[in-house]
CSV table of C-alpha atoms and ligand atoms in Angstrom, one decimal:
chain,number,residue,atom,x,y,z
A,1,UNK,CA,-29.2,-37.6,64.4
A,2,UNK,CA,-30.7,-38.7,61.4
A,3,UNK,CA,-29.4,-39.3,57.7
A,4,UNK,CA,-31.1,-37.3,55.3
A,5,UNK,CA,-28.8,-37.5,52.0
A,6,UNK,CA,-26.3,-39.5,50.9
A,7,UNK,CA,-24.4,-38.7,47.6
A,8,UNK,CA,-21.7,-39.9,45.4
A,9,UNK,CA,-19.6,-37.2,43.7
A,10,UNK,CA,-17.4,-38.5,40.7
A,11,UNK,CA,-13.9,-36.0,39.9
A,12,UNK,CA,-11.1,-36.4,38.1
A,13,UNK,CA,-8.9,-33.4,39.1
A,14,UNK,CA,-5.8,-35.1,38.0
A,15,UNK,CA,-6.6,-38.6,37.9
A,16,UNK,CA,-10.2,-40.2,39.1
A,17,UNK,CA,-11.8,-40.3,42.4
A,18,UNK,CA,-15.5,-41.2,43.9
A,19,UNK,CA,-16.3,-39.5,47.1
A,20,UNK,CA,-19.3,-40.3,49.5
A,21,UNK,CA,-21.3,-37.2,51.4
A,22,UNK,CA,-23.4,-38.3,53.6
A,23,UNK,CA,-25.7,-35.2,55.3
A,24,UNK,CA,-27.3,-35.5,58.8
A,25,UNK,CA,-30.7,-33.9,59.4
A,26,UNK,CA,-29.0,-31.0,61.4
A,27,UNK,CA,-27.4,-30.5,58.4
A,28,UNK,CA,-23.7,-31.5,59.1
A,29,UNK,CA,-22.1,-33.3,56.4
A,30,UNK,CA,-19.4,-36.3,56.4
A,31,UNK,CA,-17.3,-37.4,53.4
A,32,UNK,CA,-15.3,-40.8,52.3
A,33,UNK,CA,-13.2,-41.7,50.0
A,34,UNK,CA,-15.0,-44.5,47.3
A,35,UNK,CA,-11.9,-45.0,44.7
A,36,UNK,CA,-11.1,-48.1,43.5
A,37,UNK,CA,-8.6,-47.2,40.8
A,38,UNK,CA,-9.7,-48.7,37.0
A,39,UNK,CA,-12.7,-49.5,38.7
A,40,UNK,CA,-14.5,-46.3,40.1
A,41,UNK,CA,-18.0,-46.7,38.4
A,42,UNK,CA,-18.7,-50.3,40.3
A,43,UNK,CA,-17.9,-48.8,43.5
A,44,UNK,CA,-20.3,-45.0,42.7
A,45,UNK,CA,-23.0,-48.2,41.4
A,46,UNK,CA,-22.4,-50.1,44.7
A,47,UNK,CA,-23.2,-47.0,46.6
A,48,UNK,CA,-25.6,-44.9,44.8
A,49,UNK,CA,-27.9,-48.2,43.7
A,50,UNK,CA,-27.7,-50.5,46.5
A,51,UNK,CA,-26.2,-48.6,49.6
A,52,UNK,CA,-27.2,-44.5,49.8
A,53,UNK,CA,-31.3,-45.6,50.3
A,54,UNK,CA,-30.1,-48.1,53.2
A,55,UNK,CA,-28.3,-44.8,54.8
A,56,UNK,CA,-31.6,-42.7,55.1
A,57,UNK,CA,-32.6,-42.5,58.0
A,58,UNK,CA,-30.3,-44.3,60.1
A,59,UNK,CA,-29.1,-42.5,63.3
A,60,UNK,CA,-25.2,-41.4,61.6
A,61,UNK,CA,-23.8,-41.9,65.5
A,62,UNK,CA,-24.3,-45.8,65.2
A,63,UNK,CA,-20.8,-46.4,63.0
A,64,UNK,CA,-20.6,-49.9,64.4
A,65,UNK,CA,-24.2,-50.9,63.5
A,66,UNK,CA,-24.4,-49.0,60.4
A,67,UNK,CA,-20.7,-51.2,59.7
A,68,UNK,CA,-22.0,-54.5,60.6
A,69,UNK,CA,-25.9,-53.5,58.5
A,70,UNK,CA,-23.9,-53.5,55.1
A,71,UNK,CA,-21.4,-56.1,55.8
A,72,UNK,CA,-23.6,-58.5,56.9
A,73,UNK,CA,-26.7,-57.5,55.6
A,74,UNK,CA,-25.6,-58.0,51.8
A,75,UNK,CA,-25.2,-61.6,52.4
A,76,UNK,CA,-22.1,-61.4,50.0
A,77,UNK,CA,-19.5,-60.4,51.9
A,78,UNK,CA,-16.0,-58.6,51.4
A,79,UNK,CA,-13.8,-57.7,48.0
A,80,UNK,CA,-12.9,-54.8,46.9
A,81,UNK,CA,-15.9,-53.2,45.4
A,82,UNK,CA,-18.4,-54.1,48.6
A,83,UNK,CA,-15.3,-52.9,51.0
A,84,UNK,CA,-14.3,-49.9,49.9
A,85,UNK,CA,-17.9,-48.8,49.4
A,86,UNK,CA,-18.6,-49.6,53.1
A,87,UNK,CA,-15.4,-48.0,53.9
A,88,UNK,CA,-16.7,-45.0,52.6
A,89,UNK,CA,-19.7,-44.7,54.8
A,90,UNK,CA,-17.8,-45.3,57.7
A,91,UNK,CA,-15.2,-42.8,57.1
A,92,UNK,CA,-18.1,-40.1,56.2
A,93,UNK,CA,-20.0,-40.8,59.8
A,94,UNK,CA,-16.6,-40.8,61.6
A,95,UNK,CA,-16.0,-36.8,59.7
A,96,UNK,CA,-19.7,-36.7,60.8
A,97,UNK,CA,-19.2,-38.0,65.0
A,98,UNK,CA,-16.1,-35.5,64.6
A,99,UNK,CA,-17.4,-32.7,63.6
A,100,UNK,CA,-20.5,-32.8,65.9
A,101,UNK,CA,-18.1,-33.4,68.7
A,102,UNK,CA,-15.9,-30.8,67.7
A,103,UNK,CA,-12.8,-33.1,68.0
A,104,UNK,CA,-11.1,-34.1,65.0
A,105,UNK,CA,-11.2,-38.0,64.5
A,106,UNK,CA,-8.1,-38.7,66.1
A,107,UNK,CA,-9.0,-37.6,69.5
A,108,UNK,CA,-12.4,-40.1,69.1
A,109,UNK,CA,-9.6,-42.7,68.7
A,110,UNK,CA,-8.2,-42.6,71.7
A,111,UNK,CA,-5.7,-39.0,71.1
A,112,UNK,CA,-2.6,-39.4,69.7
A,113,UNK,CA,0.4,-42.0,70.8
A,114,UNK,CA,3.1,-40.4,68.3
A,115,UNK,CA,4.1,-36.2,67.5
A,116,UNK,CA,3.4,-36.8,64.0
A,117,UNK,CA,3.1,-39.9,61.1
A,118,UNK,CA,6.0,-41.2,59.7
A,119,UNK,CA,5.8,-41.2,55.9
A,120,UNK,CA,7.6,-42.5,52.7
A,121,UNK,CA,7.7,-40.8,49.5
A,122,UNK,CA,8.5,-42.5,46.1
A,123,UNK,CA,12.0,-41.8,44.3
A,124,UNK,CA,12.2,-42.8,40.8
A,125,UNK,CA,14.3,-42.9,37.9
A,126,UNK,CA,14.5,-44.0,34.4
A,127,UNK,CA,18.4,-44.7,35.7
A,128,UNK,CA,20.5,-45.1,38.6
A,129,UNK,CA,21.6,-41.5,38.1
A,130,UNK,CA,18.2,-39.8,37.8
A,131,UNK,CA,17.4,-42.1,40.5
A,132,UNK,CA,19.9,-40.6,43.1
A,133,UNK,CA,19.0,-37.4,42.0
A,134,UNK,CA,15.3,-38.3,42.7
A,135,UNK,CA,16.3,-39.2,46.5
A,136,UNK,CA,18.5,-36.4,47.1
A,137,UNK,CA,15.3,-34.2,46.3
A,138,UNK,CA,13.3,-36.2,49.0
A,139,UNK,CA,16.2,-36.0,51.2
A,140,UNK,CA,15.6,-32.2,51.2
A,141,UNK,CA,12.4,-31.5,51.8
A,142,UNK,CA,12.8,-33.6,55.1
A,143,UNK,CA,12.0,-37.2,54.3
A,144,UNK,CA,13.2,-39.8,56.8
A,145,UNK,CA,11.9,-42.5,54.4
A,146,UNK,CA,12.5,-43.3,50.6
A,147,UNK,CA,10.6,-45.6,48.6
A,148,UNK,CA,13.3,-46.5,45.3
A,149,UNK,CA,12.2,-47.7,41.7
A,150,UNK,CA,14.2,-47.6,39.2
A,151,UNK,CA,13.7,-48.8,35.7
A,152,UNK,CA,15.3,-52.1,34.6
A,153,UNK,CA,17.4,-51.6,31.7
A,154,UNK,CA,16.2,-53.9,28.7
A,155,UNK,CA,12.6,-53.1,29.5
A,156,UNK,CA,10.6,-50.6,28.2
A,157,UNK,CA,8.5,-49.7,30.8
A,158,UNK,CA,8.8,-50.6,34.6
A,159,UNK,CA,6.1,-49.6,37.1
A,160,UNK,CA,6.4,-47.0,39.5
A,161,UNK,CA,8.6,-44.8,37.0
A,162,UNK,CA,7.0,-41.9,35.8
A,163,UNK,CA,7.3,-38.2,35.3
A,164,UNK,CA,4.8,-37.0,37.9
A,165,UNK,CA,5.8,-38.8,41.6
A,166,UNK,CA,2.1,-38.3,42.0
A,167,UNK,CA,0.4,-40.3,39.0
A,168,UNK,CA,2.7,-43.2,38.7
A,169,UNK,CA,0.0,-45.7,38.2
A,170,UNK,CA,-2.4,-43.3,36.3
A,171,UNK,CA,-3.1,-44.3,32.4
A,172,UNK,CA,-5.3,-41.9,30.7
A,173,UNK,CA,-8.3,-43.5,28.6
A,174,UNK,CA,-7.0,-41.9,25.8
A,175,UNK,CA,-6.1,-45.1,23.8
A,176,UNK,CA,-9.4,-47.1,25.1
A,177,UNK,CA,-7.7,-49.9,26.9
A,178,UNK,CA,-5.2,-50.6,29.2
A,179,UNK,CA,-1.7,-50.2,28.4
A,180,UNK,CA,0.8,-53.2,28.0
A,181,UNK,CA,3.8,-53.7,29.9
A,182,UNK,CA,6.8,-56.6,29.1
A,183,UNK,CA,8.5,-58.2,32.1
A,184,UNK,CA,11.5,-60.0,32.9
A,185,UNK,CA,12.7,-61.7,36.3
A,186,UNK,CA,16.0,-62.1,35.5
A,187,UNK,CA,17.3,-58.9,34.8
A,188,UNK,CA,15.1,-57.2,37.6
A,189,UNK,CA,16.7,-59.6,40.3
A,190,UNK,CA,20.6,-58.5,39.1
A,191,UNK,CA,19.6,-55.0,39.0
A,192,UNK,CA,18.2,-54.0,41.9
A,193,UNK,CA,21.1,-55.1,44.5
A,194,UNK,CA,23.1,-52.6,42.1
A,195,UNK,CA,20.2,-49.6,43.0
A,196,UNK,CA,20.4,-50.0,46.6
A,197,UNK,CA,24.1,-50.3,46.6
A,198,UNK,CA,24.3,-46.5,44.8
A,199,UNK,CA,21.9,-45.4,47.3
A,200,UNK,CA,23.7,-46.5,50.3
A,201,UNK,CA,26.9,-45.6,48.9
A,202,UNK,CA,25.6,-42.0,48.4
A,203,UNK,CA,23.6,-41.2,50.7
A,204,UNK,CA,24.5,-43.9,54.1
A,205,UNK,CA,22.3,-45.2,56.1
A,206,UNK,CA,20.8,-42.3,58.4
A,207,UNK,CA,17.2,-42.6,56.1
A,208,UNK,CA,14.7,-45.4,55.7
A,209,UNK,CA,15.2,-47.4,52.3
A,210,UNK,CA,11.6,-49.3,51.2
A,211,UNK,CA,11.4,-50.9,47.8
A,212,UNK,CA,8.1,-52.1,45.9
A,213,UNK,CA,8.0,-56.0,44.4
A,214,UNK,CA,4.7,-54.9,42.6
A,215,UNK,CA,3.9,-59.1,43.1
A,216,UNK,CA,6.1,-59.8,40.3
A,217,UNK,CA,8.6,-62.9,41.8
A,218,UNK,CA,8.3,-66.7,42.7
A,219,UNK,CA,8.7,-67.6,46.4
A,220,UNK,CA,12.4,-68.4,46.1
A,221,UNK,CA,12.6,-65.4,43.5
A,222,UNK,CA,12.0,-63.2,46.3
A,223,UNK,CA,14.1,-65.3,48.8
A,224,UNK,CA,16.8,-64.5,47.1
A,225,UNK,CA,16.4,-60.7,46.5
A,226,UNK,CA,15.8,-60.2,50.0
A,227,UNK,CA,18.9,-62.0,50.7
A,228,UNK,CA,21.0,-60.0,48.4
A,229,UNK,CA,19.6,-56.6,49.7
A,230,UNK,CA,20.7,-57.3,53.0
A,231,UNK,CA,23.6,-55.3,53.1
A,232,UNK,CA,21.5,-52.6,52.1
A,233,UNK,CA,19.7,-53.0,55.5
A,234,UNK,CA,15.7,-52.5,53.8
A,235,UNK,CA,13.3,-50.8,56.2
A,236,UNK,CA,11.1,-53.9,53.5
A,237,UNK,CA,10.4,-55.2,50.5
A,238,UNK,CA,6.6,-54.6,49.5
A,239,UNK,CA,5.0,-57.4,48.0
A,240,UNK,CA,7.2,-59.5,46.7
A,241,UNK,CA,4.8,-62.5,45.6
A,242,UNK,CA,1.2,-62.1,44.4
A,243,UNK,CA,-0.3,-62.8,48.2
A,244,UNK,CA,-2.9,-65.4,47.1
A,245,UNK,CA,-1.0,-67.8,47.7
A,246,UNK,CA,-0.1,-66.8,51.7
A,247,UNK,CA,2.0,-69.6,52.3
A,248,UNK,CA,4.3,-68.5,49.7
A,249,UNK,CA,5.6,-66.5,52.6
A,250,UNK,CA,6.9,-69.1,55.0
A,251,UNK,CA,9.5,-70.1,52.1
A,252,UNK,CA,10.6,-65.9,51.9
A,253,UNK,CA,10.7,-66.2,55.4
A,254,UNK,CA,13.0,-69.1,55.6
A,255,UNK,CA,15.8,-67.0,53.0
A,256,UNK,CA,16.3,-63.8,54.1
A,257,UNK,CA,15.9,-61.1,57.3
A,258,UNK,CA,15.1,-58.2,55.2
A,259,UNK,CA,11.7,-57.4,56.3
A,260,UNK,CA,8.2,-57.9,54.3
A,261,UNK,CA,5.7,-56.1,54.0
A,262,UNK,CA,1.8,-56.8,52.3
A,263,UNK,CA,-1.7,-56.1,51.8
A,264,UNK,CA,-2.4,-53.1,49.6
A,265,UNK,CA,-5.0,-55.5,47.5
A,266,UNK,CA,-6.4,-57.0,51.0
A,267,UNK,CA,-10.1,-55.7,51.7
A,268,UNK,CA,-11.2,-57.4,55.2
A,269,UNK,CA,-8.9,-58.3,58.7
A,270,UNK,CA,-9.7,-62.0,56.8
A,271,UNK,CA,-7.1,-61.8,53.9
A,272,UNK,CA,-4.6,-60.4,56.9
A,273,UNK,CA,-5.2,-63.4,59.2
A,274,UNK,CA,-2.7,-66.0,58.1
A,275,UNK,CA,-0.2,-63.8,57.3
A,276,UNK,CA,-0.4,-62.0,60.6
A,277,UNK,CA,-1.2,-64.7,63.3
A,278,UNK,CA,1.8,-67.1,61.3
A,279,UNK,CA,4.1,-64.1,61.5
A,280,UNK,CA,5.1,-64.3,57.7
A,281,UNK,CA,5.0,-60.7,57.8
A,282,UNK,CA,6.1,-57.7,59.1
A,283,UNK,CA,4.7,-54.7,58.0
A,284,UNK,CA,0.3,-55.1,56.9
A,285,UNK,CA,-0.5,-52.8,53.9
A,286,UNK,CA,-4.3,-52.4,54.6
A,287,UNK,CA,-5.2,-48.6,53.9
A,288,UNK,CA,-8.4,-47.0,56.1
A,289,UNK,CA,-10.7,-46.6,52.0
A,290,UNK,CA,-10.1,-50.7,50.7
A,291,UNK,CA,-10.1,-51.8,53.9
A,292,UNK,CA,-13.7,-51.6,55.0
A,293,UNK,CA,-12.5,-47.9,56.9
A,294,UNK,CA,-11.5,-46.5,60.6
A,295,UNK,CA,-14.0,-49.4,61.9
A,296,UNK,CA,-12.3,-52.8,60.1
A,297,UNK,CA,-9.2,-51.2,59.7
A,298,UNK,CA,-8.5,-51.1,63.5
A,299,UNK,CA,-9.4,-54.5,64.0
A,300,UNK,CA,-6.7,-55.6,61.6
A,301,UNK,CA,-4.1,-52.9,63.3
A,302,UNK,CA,-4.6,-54.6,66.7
A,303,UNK,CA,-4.8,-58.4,65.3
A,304,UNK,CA,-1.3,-57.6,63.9
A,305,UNK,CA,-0.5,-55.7,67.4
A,306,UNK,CA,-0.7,-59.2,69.2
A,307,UNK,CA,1.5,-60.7,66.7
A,308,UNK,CA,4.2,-58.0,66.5
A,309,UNK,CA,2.9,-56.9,62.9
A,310,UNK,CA,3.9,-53.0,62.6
A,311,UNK,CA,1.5,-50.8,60.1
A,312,UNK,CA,2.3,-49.4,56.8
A,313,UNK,CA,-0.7,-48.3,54.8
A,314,UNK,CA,-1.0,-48.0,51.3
A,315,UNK,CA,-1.3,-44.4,50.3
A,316,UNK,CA,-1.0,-44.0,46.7
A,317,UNK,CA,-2.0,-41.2,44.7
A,318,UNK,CA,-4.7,-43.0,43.9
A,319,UNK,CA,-6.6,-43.2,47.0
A,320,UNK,CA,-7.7,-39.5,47.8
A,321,UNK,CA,-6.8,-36.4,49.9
A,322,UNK,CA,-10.3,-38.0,52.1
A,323,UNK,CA,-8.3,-41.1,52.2
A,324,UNK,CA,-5.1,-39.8,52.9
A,325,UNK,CA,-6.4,-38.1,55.8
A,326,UNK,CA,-8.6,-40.7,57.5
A,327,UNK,CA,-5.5,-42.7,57.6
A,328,UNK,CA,-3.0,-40.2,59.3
A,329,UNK,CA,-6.5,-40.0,62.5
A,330,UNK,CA,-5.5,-43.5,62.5
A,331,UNK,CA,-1.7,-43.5,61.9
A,332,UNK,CA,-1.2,-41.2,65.0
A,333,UNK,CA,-3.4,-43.2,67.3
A,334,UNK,CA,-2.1,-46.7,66.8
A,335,UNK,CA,0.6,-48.5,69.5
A,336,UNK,CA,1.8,-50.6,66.2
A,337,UNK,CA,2.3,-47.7,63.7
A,338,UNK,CA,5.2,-48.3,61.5
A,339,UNK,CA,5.1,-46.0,58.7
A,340,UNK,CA,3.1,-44.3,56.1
A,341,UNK,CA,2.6,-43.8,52.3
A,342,UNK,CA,2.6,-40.7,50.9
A,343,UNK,CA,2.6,-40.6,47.3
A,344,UNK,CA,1.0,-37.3,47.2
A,345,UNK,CA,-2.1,-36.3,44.6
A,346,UNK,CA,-1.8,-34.3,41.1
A,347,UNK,CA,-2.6,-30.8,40.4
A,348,UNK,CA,-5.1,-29.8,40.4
A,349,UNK,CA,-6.7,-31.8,43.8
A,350,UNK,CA,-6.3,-28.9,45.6
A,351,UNK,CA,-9.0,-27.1,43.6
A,352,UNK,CA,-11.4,-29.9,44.5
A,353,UNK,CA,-10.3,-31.1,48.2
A,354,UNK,CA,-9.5,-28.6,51.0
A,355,UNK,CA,-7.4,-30.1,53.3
A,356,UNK,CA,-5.7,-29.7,57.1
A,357,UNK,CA,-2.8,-32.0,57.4
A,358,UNK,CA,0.9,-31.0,57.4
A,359,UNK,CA,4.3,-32.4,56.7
A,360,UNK,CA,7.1,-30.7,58.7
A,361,UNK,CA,10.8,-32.5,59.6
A,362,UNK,CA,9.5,-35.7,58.0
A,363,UNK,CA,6.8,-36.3,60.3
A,364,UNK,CA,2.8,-35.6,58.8
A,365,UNK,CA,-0.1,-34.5,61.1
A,366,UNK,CA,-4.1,-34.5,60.5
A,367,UNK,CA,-4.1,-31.1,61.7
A,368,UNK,CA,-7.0,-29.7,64.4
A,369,UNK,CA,-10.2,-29.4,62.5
A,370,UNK,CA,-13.0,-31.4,63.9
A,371,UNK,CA,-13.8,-34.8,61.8
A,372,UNK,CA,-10.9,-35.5,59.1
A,373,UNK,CA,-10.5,-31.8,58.3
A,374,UNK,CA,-10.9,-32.6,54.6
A,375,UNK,CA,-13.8,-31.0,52.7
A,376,UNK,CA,-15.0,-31.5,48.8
A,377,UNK,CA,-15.7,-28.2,46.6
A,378,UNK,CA,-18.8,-30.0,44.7
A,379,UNK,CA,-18.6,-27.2,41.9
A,380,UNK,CA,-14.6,-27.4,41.0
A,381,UNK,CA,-15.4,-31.2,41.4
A,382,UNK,CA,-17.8,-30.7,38.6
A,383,UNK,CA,-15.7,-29.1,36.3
A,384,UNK,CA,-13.4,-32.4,36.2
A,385,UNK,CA,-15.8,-35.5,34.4
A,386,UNK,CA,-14.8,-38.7,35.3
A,387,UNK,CA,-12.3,-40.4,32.5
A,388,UNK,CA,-12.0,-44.2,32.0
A,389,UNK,CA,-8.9,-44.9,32.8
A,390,UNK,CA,-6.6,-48.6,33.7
A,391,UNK,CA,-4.2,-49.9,35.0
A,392,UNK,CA,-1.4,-51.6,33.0
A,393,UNK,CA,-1.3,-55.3,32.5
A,394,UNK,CA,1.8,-57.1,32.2
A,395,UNK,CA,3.0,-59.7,30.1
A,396,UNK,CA,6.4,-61.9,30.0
A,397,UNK,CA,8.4,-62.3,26.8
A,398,UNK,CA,6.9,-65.1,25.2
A,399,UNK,CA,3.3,-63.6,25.6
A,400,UNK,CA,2.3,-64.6,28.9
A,401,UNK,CA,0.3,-62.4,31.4
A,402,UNK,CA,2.1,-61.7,34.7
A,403,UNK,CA,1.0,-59.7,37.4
A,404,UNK,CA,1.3,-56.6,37.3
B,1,LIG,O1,0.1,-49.7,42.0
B,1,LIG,O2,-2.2,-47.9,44.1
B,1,LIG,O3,2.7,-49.1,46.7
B,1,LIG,N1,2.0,-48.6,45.9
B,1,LIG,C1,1.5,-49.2,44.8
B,1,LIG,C2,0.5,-48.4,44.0
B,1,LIG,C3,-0.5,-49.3,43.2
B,1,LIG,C4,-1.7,-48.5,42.9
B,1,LIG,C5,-2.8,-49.4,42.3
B,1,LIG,O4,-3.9,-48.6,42.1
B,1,LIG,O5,1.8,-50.3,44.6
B,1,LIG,O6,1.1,-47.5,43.2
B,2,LIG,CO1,2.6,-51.2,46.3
């Protein structure tokens, strides 16, 4: 079943996103997610100049070849740009094997091991009050898991606060470059004890609590907050140091029991293998479109199987509806799913991606369509031009970049 097209499609219903079609000669039609947020245009490059003429013709059943023809065949392998562009491929011939099977993707992975897919959605607050009234709301419409942010008074701006739970990390282009933050340890390290305490003390224990580090702390920075949230009993702390420096970890490890979790900036099972076979962590990060897609992203899920490593994929509003969906096929099939994020997408997505998946008592499902049950409307994605957009940078006090 030959490859006979192989398109990027460039959208910004609500924020950015690249999408891969890929067409067979029978004319059935696969799509992936390409978005690399603040960096789109390198990955629709990646694909449209170097990897759509490599697709033609290639039998679209041979995922595996197809996989190791780009990764190896590029000679310069991994990072986020190459990765997510061959994730894309593989995600589109997995809609493709799907579809021609009449099975949605799930079943190809072995049928599912779980009801439905866990997920988290993301409270916010610009304080503790709005916060709590933020969680009560997710509380509501059924969530068994809360991710909190809350923003640290004295600072202007902390990340993950925003009006739209959606477009958190979205900065229009409007003022040209990206926007500057100001950070400071000290006061985010006294305050966030004091956020989980309301939460607990409103709501009790009987939901998941996850909080996001956003890479900002020293080793025994984030020793020490784990330790103080505790009592607080974290389902984890998300990346709590920036994860280049992996051994960082052990030292985390040696201060606290409130579980870690990492890897939502880590593009092969290579970044994960330190981190995973020295059991520094407990939760991996790796989502199905940076990840080099269903085909890498399984061998990191069962490399951190063997090490008792639970999943918990990045899914921010950021990486698309295509995305969002590949990873629930995946979620539900898994024997080491921990949980999922759900972040949700901005109005109006819906316009532009048709989706199958849904969210009842908590729990998400792909739904029964054959291949990932997404689709792309190429004429509403039209009417939305790609806008340059970044993401923040971060600075301390005296000047300093930080990560952000
Ligand atoms: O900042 O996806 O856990 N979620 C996150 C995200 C990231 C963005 C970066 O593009 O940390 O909101
Ligand atoms: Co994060």
């Amino acid at each position: 079943m030959k490859i006979v097209d192989a398109k990027v499609i460039v959208t910004c219903p609500g924020r950015n996103y690249v999408t891969l079609k890929i067409t067979t000669e029978d004319g059935v039609t696969g799509i992936g997610d390409a978005t690399l947020n603040g960096r789109e245009l390198s990955v629709a490059a990646y694909l449209t100049e170097h990897v759509c003429p490599l697709l033609i013709g290639r039998d679209a059943h041979r995922i595996g070849d197809i996989w190791q023809y780009l990764y190896k065949g590029a000679y310069w392998r991994r990072g986020p740009v190459t990765m997510t562009a061959i994730a894309a491929v593989d995600v589109a011939l997995w809609d493709i094997k799907g579809k021609v099977a009449g099975l949605p993707v799930y079943q190809l992975l072995g049928g599912a091991a779980r009801d439905g897919v866990l997920v988290y959605g993301h409270a916010n607050g610009q304080t503790i009050p709005e916060l709590l009234d933020d969680v009560a709301r997710f509380l509501d419409r059924g969530y068994r898991a809360v991710r909190v942010q809350a923003a640290v008074p004295g600072l202007e701006k902390t990340y993950g606060i925003g009006g739209n739970s959606a477009g958190l990390t979205y900065e229009p282009a409007d003022g040209e470059l990206p926007s500057e933050h100001v950070w400071e340890t000290g006061a985010y390290l006294d305050f966030v004890p004091e956020v989980m305490a309301a939460v607990r003390e409103r709501f009790g224990f009987g939901f998941h609590l996850l909080h996001d580090v956003h890479h900002r702390l020293t080793p025994i920075e984030a020793g020490r907050l784990g330790k103080s949230l505790e009592p607080y009993r974290m389902f984890w702390i998300e990346d709590p140091t920036p994860a280049e420096d992996q051994a960082a970890f052990r030292t985390i490890r040696q201060h606290t029991t409130t579980p870690i979790a990492v890897g939502e900036i880590f593009n092969s099972i290579w970044d994960c293998q330190y981190l995973i076979e020295e059991r520094l962590i407990d939760y991996i990060r790796t989502s199905v479109s940076h990840t080099g897609g269903i085909t890498h992203l399984r061998r990191v899920f069962d490399l951190a199987a063997l090490h008792g490593v639970r999943t918990g994929s990045h899914g921010a509003g950021d990486l698309s509806p295509v995305s969002f969906a590949a990873a629930l096929h995946v979620d539900l099939t898994v024997p080491n799913f921990g949980i999922q994020e759900y972040m949700g997408h901005l109005e109006p997505y819906q316009e532009v991606f048709h989706t199958n998946y849904t969210f009842t008592d908590g729990l998400f499902h792909p739904g029964d369509a054959p291949g990932l049950g997404v689709d792309i409307d190429e004429q509403a994605a039209a009417r939305y031009p790609y806008q340059r957009a970044y993401l923040p940078v971060n600075r301390l006090r005296d000047g300093s970049v930080h990560d952000w």
